[in-house]
Amino acid sequence: MMTAAAGCGGGSGGGSGDAKVKIGLLASLSGTYKAVGTDMRAGFELYLDTHGDKLGGREVDLSVADEGDGPPTAVPAATKLIKKDRVDVLTGIVGGGSYNAVLPMTKQRQIPLVGSNGRPEVKDVSNVWHTSYLSDEPGEAIAEYVKKKADGPVYAIGPDYQGGHDELRGFTTAFKKAGGELANPDGKTRWTPFPKTTNFTPYFSDIKKSGAKAVYCFYAGKAAIDFVKQYAQSDVADLPLYSAGFLTEGSTLDAQGKAAKDIYSVLNYAADLDNGPNRKFAADWTAKHGTPPTTYAMASYDAAAVLDKAVAAAGKDGGDVTSKTINEAIGKLGQIESPRGVWEFGDRTHAPVQKWYLRQVRPDGKKLANVMVQDLATLGD
């Protein structure tokens, strides 16, 4: 797989116009969300591996940089990709805070930003595209289901940073709109300091005192492992636990083990979805990594697929492949065949109009897996 650093030559912003297309991938390869960022990188690389190491018929210079845990590391990493490596497109980005911090650079240089994890709301999306989801959508998609299933008030809890705020706002707003009641004091989400919270025991005591009949949370990476293991051993272990799917996604589920059994989650992807693109993607991923694919890998794989189509369209009939022409081509792609099912970019948000699925952690052979239970909603624009 070609992962050479971007070579010399013309820069991004105006595009290089040479035979290669220069892609910068920014993801958390260290810190709390290392597992997420690692899967994002691997998903993009898998697409290249299975498509001749080319996008739109052109060879790829892929530069990868470590986002870390947020803006202090994400900004210098993105600066290198944009100003030194002079990439034509930037993709990836795990955290909402990182996204907001990097966005001004891509705007200034007019580089397409094809994000492939949760994204906060963005006012000007002229050069912004997204292949995963808006950060408030997972909670919005499952809120009505939780209202119907929970026998009373629900306790909402999540990490105190941009992504956590967006994720929990999506749930609490839709939950209250559906007639649900939060068990939290004053009806406000309980925030846990990020990234330093590793002991959740005091919060479980608060949940017990609240009289909650169920819990909804958003955690990912190492925090998800700590939360689930401690939840299973706490005084509230008998309360149903609902979450955004990242709580039990990928290697976190392996680390959680039996503690994760029966957790219900919502996500735009499940590894057992029965469609042609997913059968190929899941088989290719499993053959290379020995594990089921994750939504992080899928969305980054789709980012590469989007760029494959856009670069081909931009370079059709000898046209120049530049940041500008790639961006214009993305806007004309229409429906996209994907392992998650067919989706398309929304006109207003440039984020996917897509289905959301309810999953449950159940035995799948000898291992636990996130098994698709039912469709929940189609959201977008």
PDB file of N, CA, C and O in Angstrom, residues 73-111:
ATOM      1  N   THR A  73      -2.502  19.206  19.593  1.00  0.00           N
ATOM      2  CA  THR A  73      -1.713  18.357  18.698  1.00  0.00           C
ATOM      3  C   THR A  73      -2.284  18.347  17.281  1.00  0.00           C
ATOM      4  O   THR A  73      -1.536  18.201  16.311  1.00  0.00           O
ATOM      5  N   ALA A  74      -3.590  18.510  17.151  1.00  0.00           N
ATOM      6  CA  ALA A  74      -4.218  18.447  15.830  1.00  0.00           C
ATOM      7  C   ALA A  74      -3.804  19.615  14.941  1.00  0.00           C
ATOM      8  O   ALA A  74      -3.555  19.432  13.741  1.00  0.00           O
ATOM      9  N   VAL A  75      -3.712  20.804  15.504  1.00  0.00           N
ATOM     10  CA  VAL A  75      -3.409  21.992  14.692  1.00  0.00           C
ATOM     11  C   VAL A  75      -2.012  21.931  14.074  1.00  0.00           C
ATOM     12  O   VAL A  75      -1.861  22.129  12.864  1.00  0.00           O
ATOM     13  N   PRO A  76      -0.951  21.656  14.856  1.00  0.00           N
ATOM     14  CA  PRO A  76       0.361  21.559  14.208  1.00  0.00           C
ATOM     15  C   PRO A  76       0.451  20.409  13.209  1.00  0.00           C
ATOM     16  O   PRO A  76       1.138  20.521  12.185  1.00  0.00           O
ATOM     17  N   ALA A  77      -0.244  19.309  13.484  1.00  0.00           N
ATOM     18  CA  ALA A  77      -0.231  18.186  12.547  1.00  0.00           C
ATOM     19  C   ALA A  77      -0.899  18.572  11.237  1.00  0.00           C
ATOM     20  O   ALA A  77      -0.393  18.275  10.147  1.00  0.00           O
ATOM     21  N   ALA A  78      -2.051  19.253  11.332  1.00  0.00           N
ATOM     22  CA  ALA A  78      -2.752  19.694  10.127  1.00  0.00           C
ATOM     23  C   ALA A  78      -1.951  20.759   9.381  1.00  0.00           C
ATOM     24  O   ALA A  78      -1.943  20.789   8.145  1.00  0.00           O
ATOM     25  N   THR A  79      -1.281  21.615  10.127  1.00  0.00           N
ATOM     26  CA  THR A  79      -0.456  22.665   9.517  1.00  0.00           C
ATOM     27  C   THR A  79       0.620  22.055   8.636  1.00  0.00           C
ATOM     28  O   THR A  79       0.899  22.529   7.528  1.00  0.00           O
ATOM     29  N   LYS A  80       1.245  20.978   9.126  1.00  0.00           N
ATOM     30  CA  LYS A  80       2.270  20.299   8.326  1.00  0.00           C
ATOM     31  C   LYS A  80       1.669  19.729   7.046  1.00  0.00           C
ATOM     32  O   LYS A  80       2.251  19.894   5.953  1.00  0.00           O
ATOM     33  N   LEU A  81       0.521  19.069   7.172  1.00  0.00           N
ATOM     34  CA  LEU A  81      -0.105  18.474   5.989  1.00  0.00           C
ATOM     35  C   LEU A  81      -0.446  19.536   4.944  1.00  0.00           C
ATOM     36  O   LEU A  81      -0.233  19.343   3.743  1.00  0.00           O
ATOM     37  N   ILE A  82      -0.975  20.658   5.420  1.00  0.00           N
ATOM     38  CA  ILE A  82      -1.473  21.678   4.495  1.00  0.00           C
ATOM     39  C   ILE A  82      -0.358  22.563   3.946  1.00  0.00           C
ATOM     40  O   ILE A  82      -0.288  22.827   2.738  1.00  0.00           O
ATOM     41  N   LYS A  83       0.537  23.019   4.820  1.00  0.00           N
ATOM     42  CA  LYS A  83       1.542  23.997   4.392  1.00  0.00           C
ATOM     43  C   LYS A  83       2.839  23.377   3.888  1.00  0.00           C
ATOM     44  O   LYS A  83       3.474  23.924   2.977  1.00  0.00           O
ATOM     45  N   LYS A  84       3.249  22.255   4.477  1.00  0.00           N
ATOM     46  CA  LYS A  84       4.496  21.626   4.041  1.00  0.00           C
ATOM     47  C   LYS A  84       4.254  20.554   2.990  1.00  0.00           C
ATOM     48  O   LYS A  84       4.882  20.554   1.928  1.00  0.00           O
ATOM     49  N   ASP A  85       3.333  19.640   3.277  1.00  0.00           N
ATOM     50  CA  ASP A  85       3.054  18.568   2.319  1.00  0.00           C
ATOM     51  C   ASP A  85       2.176  19.038   1.166  1.00  0.00           C
ATOM     52  O   ASP A  85       2.108  18.373   0.133  1.00  0.00           O
ATOM     53  N   ARG A  86       1.485  20.164   1.361  1.00  0.00           N
ATOM     54  CA  ARG A  86       0.698  20.804   0.308  1.00  0.00           C
ATOM     55  C   ARG A  86      -0.302  19.826  -0.323  1.00  0.00           C
ATOM     56  O   ARG A  86      -0.350  19.632  -1.542  1.00  0.00           O
ATOM     57  N   VAL A  87      -1.136  19.245   0.564  1.00  0.00           N
ATOM     58  CA  VAL A  87      -2.109  18.254   0.104  1.00  0.00           C
ATOM     59  C   VAL A  87      -3.244  18.909  -0.674  1.00  0.00           C
ATOM     60  O   VAL A  87      -3.566  20.077  -0.475  1.00  0.00           O
ATOM     61  N   ASP A  88      -3.848  18.129  -1.549  1.00  0.00           N
ATOM     62  CA  ASP A  88      -4.992  18.591  -2.334  1.00  0.00           C
ATOM     63  C   ASP A  88      -6.299  18.457  -1.561  1.00  0.00           C
ATOM     64  O   ASP A  88      -7.248  19.194  -1.810  1.00  0.00           O
ATOM     65  N   VAL A  89      -6.336  17.472  -0.656  1.00  0.00           N
ATOM     66  CA  VAL A  89      -7.537  17.170   0.134  1.00  0.00           C
ATOM     67  C   VAL A  89      -7.102  16.767   1.532  1.00  0.00           C
ATOM     68  O   VAL A  89      -6.076  16.096   1.703  1.00  0.00           O
ATOM     69  N   LEU A  90      -7.902  17.153   2.532  1.00  0.00           N
ATOM     70  CA  LEU A  90      -7.675  16.680   3.897  1.00  0.00           C
ATOM     71  C   LEU A  90      -8.847  15.790   4.290  1.00  0.00           C
ATOM     72  O   LEU A  90     -10.004  16.123   4.036  1.00  0.00           O
ATOM     73  N   THR A  91      -8.554  14.651   4.935  1.00  0.00           N
ATOM     74  CA  THR A  91      -9.597  13.744   5.379  1.00  0.00           C
ATOM     75  C   THR A  91      -9.303  13.262   6.793  1.00  0.00           C
ATOM     76  O   THR A  91      -8.221  13.507   7.328  1.00  0.00           O
ATOM     77  N   GLY A  92     -10.295  12.576   7.396  1.00  0.00           N
ATOM     78  CA  GLY A  92     -10.113  12.054   8.745  1.00  0.00           C
ATOM     79  C   GLY A  92     -10.743  12.952   9.803  1.00  0.00           C
ATOM     80  O   GLY A  92     -11.838  13.466   9.640  1.00  0.00           O
ATOM     81  N   ILE A  93     -10.031  13.153  10.895  1.00  0.00           N
ATOM     82  CA  ILE A  93     -10.339  13.962  12.083  1.00  0.00           C
ATOM     83  C   ILE A  93     -11.359  13.268  12.995  1.00  0.00           C
ATOM     84  O   ILE A  93     -12.514  13.060  12.629  1.00  0.00           O
ATOM     85  N   VAL A  94     -10.907  12.940  14.193  1.00  0.00           N
ATOM     86  CA  VAL A  94     -11.728  12.219  15.162  1.00  0.00           C
ATOM     87  C   VAL A  94     -12.598  13.156  15.989  1.00  0.00           C
ATOM     88  O   VAL A  94     -13.798  12.969  16.119  1.00  0.00           O
ATOM     89  N   GLY A  95     -12.006  14.185  16.596  1.00  0.00           N
ATOM     90  CA  GLY A  95     -12.697  15.001  17.586  1.00  0.00           C
ATOM     91  C   GLY A  95     -13.327  16.268  17.042  1.00  0.00           C
ATOM     92  O   GLY A  95     -12.798  16.915  16.126  1.00  0.00           O
ATOM     93  N   GLY A  96     -14.479  16.639  17.633  1.00  0.00           N
ATOM     94  CA  GLY A  96     -15.151  17.874  17.234  1.00  0.00           C
ATOM     95  C   GLY A  96     -14.311  19.104  17.498  1.00  0.00           C
ATOM     96  O   GLY A  96     -14.309  20.055  16.712  1.00  0.00           O
ATOM     97  N   GLY A  97     -13.592  19.126  18.616  1.00  0.00           N
ATOM     98  CA  GLY A  97     -12.717  20.253  18.919  1.00  0.00           C
ATOM     99  C   GLY A  97     -11.608  20.391  17.899  1.00  0.00           C
ATOM    100  O   GLY A  97     -11.264  21.507  17.470  1.00  0.00           O
ATOM    101  N   SER A  98     -11.031  19.270  17.499  1.00  0.00           N
ATOM    102  CA  SER A  98      -9.999  19.284  16.460  1.00  0.00           C
ATOM    103  C   SER A  98     -10.569  19.813  15.155  1.00  0.00           C
ATOM    104  O   SER A  98      -9.935  20.599  14.442  1.00  0.00           O
ATOM    105  N   TYR A  99     -11.771  19.375  14.842  1.00  0.00           N
ATOM    106  CA  TYR A  99     -12.424  19.775  13.597  1.00  0.00           C
ATOM    107  C   TYR A  99     -12.552  21.298  13.533  1.00  0.00           C
ATOM    108  O   TYR A  99     -12.170  21.931  12.540  1.00  0.00           O
ATOM    109  N   ASN A 100     -13.094  21.884  14.587  1.00  0.00           N
ATOM    110  CA  ASN A 100     -13.281  23.333  14.608  1.00  0.00           C
ATOM    111  C   ASN A 100     -11.963  24.087  14.556  1.00  0.00           C
ATOM    112  O   ASN A 100     -11.886  25.185  13.995  1.00  0.00           O
ATOM    113  N   ALA A 101     -10.906  23.499  15.143  1.00  0.00           N
ATOM    114  CA  ALA A 101      -9.605  24.165  15.175  1.00  0.00           C
ATOM    115  C   ALA A 101      -8.902  24.114  13.818  1.00  0.00           C
ATOM    116  O   ALA A 101      -8.167  25.038  13.456  1.00  0.00           O
ATOM    117  N   VAL A 102      -9.125  23.049  13.077  1.00  0.00           N
ATOM    118  CA  VAL A 102      -8.455  22.864  11.791  1.00  0.00           C
ATOM    119  C   VAL A 102      -9.212  23.532  10.644  1.00  0.00           C
ATOM    120  O   VAL A 102      -8.610  23.970   9.658  1.00  0.00           O
ATOM    121  N   LEU A 103     -10.510  23.638  10.769  1.00  0.00           N
ATOM    122  CA  LEU A 103     -11.363  24.143   9.697  1.00  0.00           C
ATOM    123  C   LEU A 103     -10.905  25.485   9.115  1.00  0.00           C
ATOM    124  O   LEU A 103     -10.917  25.651   7.879  1.00  0.00           O
ATOM    125  N   PRO A 104     -10.487  26.480   9.934  1.00  0.00           N
ATOM    126  CA  PRO A 104     -10.061  27.751   9.342  1.00  0.00           C
ATOM    127  C   PRO A 104      -8.912  27.615   8.351  1.00  0.00           C
ATOM    128  O   PRO A 104      -8.847  28.358   7.360  1.00  0.00           O
ATOM    129  N   MET A 105      -8.015  26.667   8.585  1.00  0.00           N
ATOM    130  CA  MET A 105      -6.898  26.456   7.658  1.00  0.00           C
ATOM    131  C   MET A 105      -7.373  25.936   6.316  1.00  0.00           C
ATOM    132  O   MET A 105      -6.903  26.377   5.262  1.00  0.00           O
ATOM    133  N   THR A 106      -8.302  24.977   6.342  1.00  0.00           N
ATOM    134  CA  THR A 106      -8.805  24.435   5.080  1.00  0.00           C
ATOM    135  C   THR A 106      -9.632  25.477   4.337  1.00  0.00           C
ATOM    136  O   THR A 106      -9.626  25.531   3.110  1.00  0.00           O
ATOM    137  N   LYS A 107     -10.338  26.320   5.092  1.00  0.00           N
ATOM    138  CA  LYS A 107     -11.116  27.403   4.467  1.00  0.00           C
ATOM    139  C   LYS A 107     -10.181  28.398   3.778  1.00  0.00           C
ATOM    140  O   LYS A 107     -10.416  28.811   2.632  1.00  0.00           O
ATOM    141  N   GLN A 108      -9.143  28.774   4.480  1.00  0.00           N
ATOM    142  CA  GLN A 108      -8.217  29.771   3.941  1.00  0.00           C
ATOM    143  C   GLN A 108      -7.563  29.281   2.654  1.00  0.00           C
ATOM    144  O   GLN A 108      -7.403  30.035   1.695  1.00  0.00           O
ATOM    145  N   ARG A 109      -7.186  28.017   2.624  1.00  0.00           N
ATOM    146  CA  ARG A 109      -6.506  27.451   1.459  1.00  0.00           C
ATOM    147  C   ARG A 109      -7.475  26.858   0.432  1.00  0.00           C
ATOM    148  O   ARG A 109      -7.043  26.366  -0.606  1.00  0.00           O
ATOM    149  N   GLN A 110      -8.778  26.864   0.767  1.00  0.00           N
ATOM    150  CA  GLN A 110      -9.809  26.310  -0.120  1.00  0.00           C
ATOM    151  C   GLN A 110      -9.520  24.849  -0.479  1.00  0.00           C
ATOM    152  O   GLN A 110      -9.603  24.433  -1.642  1.00  0.00           O
ATOM    153  N   ILE A 111      -9.175  24.086   0.560  1.00  0.00           N
ATOM    154  CA  ILE A 111      -8.925  22.654   0.411  1.00  0.00           C
ATOM    155  C   ILE A 111     -10.183  21.892   0.828  1.00  0.00           C
ATOM    156  O   ILE A 111     -10.734  22.162   1.903  1.00  0.00           O
TER     157      ILE A 111
END
